[in-house]
PDB file of C-alpha atoms in Angstrom:
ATOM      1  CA  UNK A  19      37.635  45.728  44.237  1.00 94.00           C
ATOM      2  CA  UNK A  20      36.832  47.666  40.765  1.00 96.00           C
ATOM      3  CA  UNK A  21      34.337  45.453  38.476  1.00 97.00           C
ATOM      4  CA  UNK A  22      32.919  45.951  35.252  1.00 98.00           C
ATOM      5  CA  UNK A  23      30.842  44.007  34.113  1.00 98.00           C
ATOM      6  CA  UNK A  24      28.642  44.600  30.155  1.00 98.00           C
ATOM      7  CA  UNK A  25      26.349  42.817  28.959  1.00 97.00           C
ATOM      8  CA  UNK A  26      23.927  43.202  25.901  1.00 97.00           C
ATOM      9  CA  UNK A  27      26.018  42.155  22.902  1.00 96.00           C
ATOM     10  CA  UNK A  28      25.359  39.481  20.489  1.00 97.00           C
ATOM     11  CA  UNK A  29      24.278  38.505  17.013  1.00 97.00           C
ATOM     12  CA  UNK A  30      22.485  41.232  15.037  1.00 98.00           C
ATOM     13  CA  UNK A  31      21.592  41.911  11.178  1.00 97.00           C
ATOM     14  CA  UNK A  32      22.637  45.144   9.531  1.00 97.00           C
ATOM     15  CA  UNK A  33      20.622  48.167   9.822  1.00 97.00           C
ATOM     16  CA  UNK A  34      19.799  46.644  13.545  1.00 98.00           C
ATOM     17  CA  UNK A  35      19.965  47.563  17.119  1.00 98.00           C
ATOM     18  CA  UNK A  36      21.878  46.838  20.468  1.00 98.00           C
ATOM     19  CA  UNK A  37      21.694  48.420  23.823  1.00 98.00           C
ATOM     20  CA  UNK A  38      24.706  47.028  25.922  1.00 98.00           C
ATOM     21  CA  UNK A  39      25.249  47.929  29.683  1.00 98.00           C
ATOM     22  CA  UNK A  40      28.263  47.636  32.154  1.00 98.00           C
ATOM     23  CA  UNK A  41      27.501  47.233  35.534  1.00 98.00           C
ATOM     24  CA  UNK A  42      29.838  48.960  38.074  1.00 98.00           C
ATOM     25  CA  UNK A  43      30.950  48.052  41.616  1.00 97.00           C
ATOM     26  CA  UNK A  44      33.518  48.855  43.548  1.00 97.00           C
ATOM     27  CA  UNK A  45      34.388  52.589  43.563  1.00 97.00           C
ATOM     28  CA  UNK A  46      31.855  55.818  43.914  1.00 97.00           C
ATOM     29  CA  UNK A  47      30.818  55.133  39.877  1.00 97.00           C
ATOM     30  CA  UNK A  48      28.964  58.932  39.793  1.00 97.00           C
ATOM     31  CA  UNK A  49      32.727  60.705  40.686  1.00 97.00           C
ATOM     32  CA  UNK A  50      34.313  58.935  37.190  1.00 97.00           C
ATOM     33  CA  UNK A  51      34.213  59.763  33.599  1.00 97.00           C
ATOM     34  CA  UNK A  52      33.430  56.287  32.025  1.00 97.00           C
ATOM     35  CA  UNK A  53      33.859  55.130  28.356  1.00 97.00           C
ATOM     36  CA  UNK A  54      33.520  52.838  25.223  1.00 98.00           C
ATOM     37  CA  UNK A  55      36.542  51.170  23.970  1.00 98.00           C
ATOM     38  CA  UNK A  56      36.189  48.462  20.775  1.00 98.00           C
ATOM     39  CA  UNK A  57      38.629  45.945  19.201  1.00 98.00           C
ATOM     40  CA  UNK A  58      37.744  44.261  16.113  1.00 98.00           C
ATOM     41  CA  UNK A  59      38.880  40.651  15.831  1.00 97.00           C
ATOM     42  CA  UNK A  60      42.557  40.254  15.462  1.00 95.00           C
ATOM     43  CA  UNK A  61      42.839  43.977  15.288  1.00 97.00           C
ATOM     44  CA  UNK A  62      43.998  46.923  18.043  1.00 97.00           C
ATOM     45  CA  UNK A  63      41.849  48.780  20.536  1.00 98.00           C
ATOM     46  CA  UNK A  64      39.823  51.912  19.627  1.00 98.00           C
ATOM     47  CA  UNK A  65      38.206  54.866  21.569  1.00 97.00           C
ATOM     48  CA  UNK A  66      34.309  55.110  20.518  1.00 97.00           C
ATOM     49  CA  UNK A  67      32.772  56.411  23.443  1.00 96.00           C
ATOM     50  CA  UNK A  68      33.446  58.476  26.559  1.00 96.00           C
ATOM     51  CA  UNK A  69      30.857  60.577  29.057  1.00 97.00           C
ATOM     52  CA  UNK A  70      31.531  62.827  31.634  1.00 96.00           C
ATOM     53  CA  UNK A  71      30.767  61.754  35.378  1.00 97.00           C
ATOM     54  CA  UNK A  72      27.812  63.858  35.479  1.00 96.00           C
ATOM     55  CA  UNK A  73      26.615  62.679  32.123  1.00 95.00           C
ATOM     56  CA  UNK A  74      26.325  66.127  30.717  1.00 96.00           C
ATOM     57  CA  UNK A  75      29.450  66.028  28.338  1.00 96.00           C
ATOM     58  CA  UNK A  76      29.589  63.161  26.022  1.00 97.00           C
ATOM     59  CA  UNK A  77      31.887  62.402  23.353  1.00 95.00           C
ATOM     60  CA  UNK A  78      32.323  60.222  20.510  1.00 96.00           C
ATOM     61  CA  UNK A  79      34.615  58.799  17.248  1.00 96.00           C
ATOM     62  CA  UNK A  80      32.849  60.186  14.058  1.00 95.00           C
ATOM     63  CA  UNK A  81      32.365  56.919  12.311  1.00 95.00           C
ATOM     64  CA  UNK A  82      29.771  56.774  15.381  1.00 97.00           C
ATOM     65  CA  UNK A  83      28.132  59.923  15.412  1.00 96.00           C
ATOM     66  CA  UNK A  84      24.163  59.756  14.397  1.00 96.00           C
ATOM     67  CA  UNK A  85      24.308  56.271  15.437  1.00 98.00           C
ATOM     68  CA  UNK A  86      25.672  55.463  18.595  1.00 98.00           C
ATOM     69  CA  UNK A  87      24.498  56.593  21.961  1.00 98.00           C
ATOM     70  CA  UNK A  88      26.189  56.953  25.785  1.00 97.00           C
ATOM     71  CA  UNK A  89      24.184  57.483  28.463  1.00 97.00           C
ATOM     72  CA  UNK A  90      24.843  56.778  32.470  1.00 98.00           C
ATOM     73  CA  UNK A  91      22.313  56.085  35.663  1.00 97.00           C
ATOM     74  CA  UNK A  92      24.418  57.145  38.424  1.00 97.00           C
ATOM     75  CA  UNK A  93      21.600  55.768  40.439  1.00 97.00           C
ATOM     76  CA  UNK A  94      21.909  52.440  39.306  1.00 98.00           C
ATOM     77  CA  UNK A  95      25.619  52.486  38.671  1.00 98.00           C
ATOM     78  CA  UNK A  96      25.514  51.774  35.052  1.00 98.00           C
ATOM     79  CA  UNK A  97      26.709  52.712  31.900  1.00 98.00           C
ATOM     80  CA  UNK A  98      24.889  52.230  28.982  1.00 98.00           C
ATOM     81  CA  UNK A  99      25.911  52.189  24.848  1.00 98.00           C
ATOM     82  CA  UNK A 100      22.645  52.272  22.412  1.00 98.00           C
ATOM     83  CA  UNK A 101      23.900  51.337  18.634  1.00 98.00           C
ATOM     84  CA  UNK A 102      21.333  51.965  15.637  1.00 98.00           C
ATOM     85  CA  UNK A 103      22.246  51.497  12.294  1.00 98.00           C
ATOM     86  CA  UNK A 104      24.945  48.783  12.612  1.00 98.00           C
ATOM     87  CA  UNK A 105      27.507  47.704  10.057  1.00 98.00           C
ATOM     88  CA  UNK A 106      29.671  45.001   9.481  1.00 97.00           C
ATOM     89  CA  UNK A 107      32.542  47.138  10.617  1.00 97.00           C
ATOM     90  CA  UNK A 108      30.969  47.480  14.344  1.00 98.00           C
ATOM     91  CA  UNK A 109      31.707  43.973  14.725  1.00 98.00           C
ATOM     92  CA  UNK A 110      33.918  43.818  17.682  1.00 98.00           C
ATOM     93  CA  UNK A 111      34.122  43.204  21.768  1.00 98.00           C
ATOM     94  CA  UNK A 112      33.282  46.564  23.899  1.00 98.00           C
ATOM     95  CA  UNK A 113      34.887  47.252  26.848  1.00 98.00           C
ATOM     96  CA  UNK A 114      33.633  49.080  29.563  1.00 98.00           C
ATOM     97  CA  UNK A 115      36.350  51.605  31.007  1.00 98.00           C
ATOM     98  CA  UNK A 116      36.895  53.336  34.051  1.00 97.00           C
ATOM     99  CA  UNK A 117      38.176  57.081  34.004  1.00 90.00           C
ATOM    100  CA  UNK A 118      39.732  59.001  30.898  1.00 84.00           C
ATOM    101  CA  UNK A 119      43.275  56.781  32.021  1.00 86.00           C
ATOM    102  CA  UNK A 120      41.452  53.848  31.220  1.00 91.00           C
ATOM    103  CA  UNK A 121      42.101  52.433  34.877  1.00 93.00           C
ATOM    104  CA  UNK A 122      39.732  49.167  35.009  1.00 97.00           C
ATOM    105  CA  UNK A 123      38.198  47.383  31.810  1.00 98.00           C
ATOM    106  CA  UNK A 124      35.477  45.023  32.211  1.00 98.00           C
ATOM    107  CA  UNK A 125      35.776  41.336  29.984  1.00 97.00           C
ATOM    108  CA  UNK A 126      34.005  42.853  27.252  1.00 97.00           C
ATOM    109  CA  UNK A 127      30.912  42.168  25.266  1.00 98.00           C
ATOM    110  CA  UNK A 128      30.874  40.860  21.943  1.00 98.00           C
ATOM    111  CA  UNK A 129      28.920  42.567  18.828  1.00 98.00           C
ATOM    112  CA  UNK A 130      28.686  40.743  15.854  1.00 98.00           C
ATOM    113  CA  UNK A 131      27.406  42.432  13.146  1.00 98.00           C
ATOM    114  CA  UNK A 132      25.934  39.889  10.036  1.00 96.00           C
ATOM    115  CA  UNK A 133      23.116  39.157   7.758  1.00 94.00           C
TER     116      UNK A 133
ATOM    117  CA  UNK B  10      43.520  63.172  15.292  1.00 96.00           C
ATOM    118  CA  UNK B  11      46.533  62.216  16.955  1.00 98.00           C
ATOM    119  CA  UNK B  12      48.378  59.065  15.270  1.00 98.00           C
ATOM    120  CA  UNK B  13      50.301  57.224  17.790  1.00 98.00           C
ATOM    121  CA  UNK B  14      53.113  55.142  15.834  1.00 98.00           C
ATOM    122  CA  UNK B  15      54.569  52.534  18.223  1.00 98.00           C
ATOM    123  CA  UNK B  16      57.807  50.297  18.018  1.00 98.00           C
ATOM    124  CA  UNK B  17      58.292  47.759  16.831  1.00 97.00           C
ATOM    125  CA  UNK B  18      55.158  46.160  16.192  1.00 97.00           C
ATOM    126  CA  UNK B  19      56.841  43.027  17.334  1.00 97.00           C
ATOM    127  CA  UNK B  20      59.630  41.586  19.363  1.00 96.00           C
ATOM    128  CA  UNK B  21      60.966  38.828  20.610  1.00 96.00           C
ATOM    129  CA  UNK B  22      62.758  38.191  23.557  1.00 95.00           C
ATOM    130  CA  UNK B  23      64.642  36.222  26.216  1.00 95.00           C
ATOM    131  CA  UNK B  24      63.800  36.188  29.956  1.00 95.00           C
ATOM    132  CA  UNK B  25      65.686  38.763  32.255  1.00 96.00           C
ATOM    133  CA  UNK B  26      65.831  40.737  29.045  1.00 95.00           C
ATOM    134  CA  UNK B  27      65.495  44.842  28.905  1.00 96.00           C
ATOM    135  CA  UNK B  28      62.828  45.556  26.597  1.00 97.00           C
ATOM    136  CA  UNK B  29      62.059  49.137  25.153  1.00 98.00           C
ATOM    137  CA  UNK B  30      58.449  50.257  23.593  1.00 98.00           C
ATOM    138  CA  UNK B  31      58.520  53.844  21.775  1.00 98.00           C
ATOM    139  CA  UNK B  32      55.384  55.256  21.058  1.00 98.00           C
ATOM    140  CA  UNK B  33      55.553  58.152  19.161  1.00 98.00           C
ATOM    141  CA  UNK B  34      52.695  60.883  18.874  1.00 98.00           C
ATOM    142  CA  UNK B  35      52.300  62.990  15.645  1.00 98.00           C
ATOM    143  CA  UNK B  36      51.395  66.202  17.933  1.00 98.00           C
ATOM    144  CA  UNK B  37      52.284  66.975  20.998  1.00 98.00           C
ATOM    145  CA  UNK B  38      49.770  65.430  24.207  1.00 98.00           C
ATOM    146  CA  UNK B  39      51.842  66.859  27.019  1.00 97.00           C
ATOM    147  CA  UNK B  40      51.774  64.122  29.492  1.00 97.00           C
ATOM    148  CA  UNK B  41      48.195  62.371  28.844  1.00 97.00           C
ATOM    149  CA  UNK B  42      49.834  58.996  27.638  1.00 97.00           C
ATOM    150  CA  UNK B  43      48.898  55.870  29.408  1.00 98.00           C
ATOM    151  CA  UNK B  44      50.515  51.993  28.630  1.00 98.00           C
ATOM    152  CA  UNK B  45      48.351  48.885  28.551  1.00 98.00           C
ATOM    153  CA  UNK B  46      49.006  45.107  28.650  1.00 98.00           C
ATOM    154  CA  UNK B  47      47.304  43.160  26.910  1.00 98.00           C
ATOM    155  CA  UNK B  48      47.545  38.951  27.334  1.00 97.00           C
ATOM    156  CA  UNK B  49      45.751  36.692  24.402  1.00 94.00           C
ATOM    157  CA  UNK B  50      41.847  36.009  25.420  1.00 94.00           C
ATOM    158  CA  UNK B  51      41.652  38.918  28.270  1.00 97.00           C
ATOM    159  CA  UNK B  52      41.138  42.362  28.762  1.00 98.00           C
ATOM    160  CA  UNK B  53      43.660  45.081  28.471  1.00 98.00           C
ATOM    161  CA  UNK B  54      45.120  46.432  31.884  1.00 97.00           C
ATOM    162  CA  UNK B  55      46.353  49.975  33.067  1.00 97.00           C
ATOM    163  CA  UNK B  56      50.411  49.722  33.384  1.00 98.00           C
ATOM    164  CA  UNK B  57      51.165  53.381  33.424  1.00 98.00           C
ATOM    165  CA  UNK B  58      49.316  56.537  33.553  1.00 96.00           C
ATOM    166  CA  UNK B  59      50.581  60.079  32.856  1.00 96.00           C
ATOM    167  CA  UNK B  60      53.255  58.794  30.925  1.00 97.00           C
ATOM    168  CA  UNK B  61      55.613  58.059  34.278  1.00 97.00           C
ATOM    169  CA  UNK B  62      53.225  57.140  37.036  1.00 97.00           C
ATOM    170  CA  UNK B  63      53.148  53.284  37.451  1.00 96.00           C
ATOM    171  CA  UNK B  64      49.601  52.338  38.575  1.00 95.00           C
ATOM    172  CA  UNK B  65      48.531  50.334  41.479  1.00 93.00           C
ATOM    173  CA  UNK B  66      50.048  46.506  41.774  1.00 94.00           C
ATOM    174  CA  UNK B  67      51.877  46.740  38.492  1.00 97.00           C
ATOM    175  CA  UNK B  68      55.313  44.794  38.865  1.00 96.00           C
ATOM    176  CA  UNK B  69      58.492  47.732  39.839  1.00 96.00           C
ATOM    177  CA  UNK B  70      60.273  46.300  36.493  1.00 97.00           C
ATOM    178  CA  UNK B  71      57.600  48.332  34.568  1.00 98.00           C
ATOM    179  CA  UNK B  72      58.302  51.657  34.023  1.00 98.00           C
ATOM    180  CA  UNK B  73      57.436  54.488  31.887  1.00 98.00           C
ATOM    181  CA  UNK B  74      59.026  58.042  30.553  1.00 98.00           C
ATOM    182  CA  UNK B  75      58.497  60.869  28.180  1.00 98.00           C
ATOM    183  CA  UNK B  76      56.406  64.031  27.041  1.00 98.00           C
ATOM    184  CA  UNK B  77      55.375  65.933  24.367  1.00 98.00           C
ATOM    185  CA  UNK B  78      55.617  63.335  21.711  1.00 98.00           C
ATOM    186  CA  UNK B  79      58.098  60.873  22.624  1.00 98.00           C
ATOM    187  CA  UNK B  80      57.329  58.185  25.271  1.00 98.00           C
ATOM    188  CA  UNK B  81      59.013  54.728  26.229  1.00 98.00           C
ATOM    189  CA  UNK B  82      57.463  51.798  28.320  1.00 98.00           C
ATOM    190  CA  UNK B  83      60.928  49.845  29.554  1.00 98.00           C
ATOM    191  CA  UNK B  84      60.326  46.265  31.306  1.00 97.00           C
ATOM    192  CA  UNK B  85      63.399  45.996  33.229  1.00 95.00           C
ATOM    193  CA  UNK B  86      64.146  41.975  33.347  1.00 93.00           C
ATOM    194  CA  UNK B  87      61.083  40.500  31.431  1.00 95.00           C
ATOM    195  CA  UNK B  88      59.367  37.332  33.066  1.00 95.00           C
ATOM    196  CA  UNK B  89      57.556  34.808  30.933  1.00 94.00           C
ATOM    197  CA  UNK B  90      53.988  36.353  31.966  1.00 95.00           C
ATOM    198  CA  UNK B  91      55.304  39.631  30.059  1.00 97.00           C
ATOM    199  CA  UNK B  92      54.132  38.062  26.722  1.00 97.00           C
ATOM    200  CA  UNK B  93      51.952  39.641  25.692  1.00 98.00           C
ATOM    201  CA  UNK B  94      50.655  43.354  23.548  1.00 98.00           C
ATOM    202  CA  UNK B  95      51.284  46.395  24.606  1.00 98.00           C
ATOM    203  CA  UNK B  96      49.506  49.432  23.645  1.00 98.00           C
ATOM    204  CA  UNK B  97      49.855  53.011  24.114  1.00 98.00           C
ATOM    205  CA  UNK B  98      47.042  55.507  24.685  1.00 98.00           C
ATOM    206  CA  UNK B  99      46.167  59.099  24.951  1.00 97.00           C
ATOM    207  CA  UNK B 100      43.448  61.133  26.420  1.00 95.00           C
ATOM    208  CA  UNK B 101      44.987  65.187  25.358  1.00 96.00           C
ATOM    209  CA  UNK B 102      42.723  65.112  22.593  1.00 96.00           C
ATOM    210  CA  UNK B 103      39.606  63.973  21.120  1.00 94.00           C
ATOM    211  CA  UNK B 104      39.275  61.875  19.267  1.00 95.00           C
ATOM    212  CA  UNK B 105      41.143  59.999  21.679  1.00 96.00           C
ATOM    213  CA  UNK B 106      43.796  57.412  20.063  1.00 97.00           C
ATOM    214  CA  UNK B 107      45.702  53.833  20.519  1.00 98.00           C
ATOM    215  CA  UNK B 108      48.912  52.820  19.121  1.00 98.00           C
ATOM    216  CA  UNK B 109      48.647  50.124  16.888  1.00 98.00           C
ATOM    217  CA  UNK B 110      49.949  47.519  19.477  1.00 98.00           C
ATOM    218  CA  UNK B 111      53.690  45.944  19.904  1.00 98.00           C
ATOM    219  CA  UNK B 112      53.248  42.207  20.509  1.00 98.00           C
ATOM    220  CA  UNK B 113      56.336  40.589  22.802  1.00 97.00           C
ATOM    221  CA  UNK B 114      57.135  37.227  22.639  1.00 96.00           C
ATOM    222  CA  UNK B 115      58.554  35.168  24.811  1.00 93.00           C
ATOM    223  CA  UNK B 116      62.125  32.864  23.432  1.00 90.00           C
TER     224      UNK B 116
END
């Protein structure tokens, strides 16, 4: 069975940091393209994040670039997101996704962003 | 970026119902279009991939059709556990881009 599983998230001040992983299990992680999805409270989903299954390639949403991070231990079978800078506007749960289809989502993290 | 327009953003329905989701895509994305469920307090989950190609253990009354820049998601008969919001997604083009969401509810 695919899991995802992210941790890291919680409270943080503006101008802060959060590193937030997602554990994988399940399928051969280091074959799959993994990303970042985000939804604000009461709002719709939205692509920040994706990196290739090597790791060379990564991609991201603009209003993240500068700030935001992907990485991936295929070793370890993790994912990892790094945010610097945070605003009030990165408040949100992140999701942990499987493949560029989007084919298993972990339960999400929650970032909330607040002085 | 690719705006995906969905509708309608809500609708509300009666069991054994036929229910139709358009999402519309403001440039083509040939057949990279994938449909989510989404249920209140839990993650979204893969319904369709490649616009037509229903994914693993996803009910037979799901179904989805379309290219270029017109796609439906059709639940043939809805059940109660259909409530819930439905998104569209594609992955032709970065930045890669939801629909805003139709929420179904259940009469």
């Amino acid at each position: 069975e695919v899991q995802l599983l992210e941790s890291g998230g919680g409270l943080v001040q503006p101008g802060g940091s959060l590193r937030l992983s997602c554990a994988a299990s399940g399928f051969t992680f280091s074959t799959y393209a993994m990303s970042w999805v985000r939804q604000a409270p009461g709002k719709g989903l939205k692509w920040v994040l994706s990196i290739s299954s090597n790791g060379e390639s990564t991609y991201l949403v603009d209003s993240v670039k500068g700030r935001f991070t992907i990485s991936r231990d295929n070793s370890k079978n993790t994912l990892y997101l790094q945010m610097n800078s945070l605003r009030a506007e990165d408040t949100a749960v992140y999701y942990c996704t499987k493949s560029y289809g989007m084919d298993a989502w972990g339960q999400g993290t929650t970032v909330t962003v607040s002085s | 970026e690719i705006v995906l327009t969905q509708s309608p953003d809500f609708q509300s329905v009666t069991p054994k119902e036929k229910v139709t989701i358009t999402c519309r895509a403001s440039q083509s994305v040939g057949t990279s279009l994938h449909w989510y469920q989404q249920k209140p307090d839990q993650s979204p989950k893969l319904l369709i991939k490649y616009a037509s190609q229903s994914f693993s253990g996803v009910p037979s009354r799901f179904s989805g059709s379309g290219s270029g820049t017109e796609f439906t998601l059709t639940i043939n008969s809805l059940e109660g556990e259909d409530a819930a919001t439905y998104y569209c997604h594609q992955s032709s083009t970065l930045p890669y881009t939801f629909g805003q969401g139709t929420k179904l509810e259940i009469k």
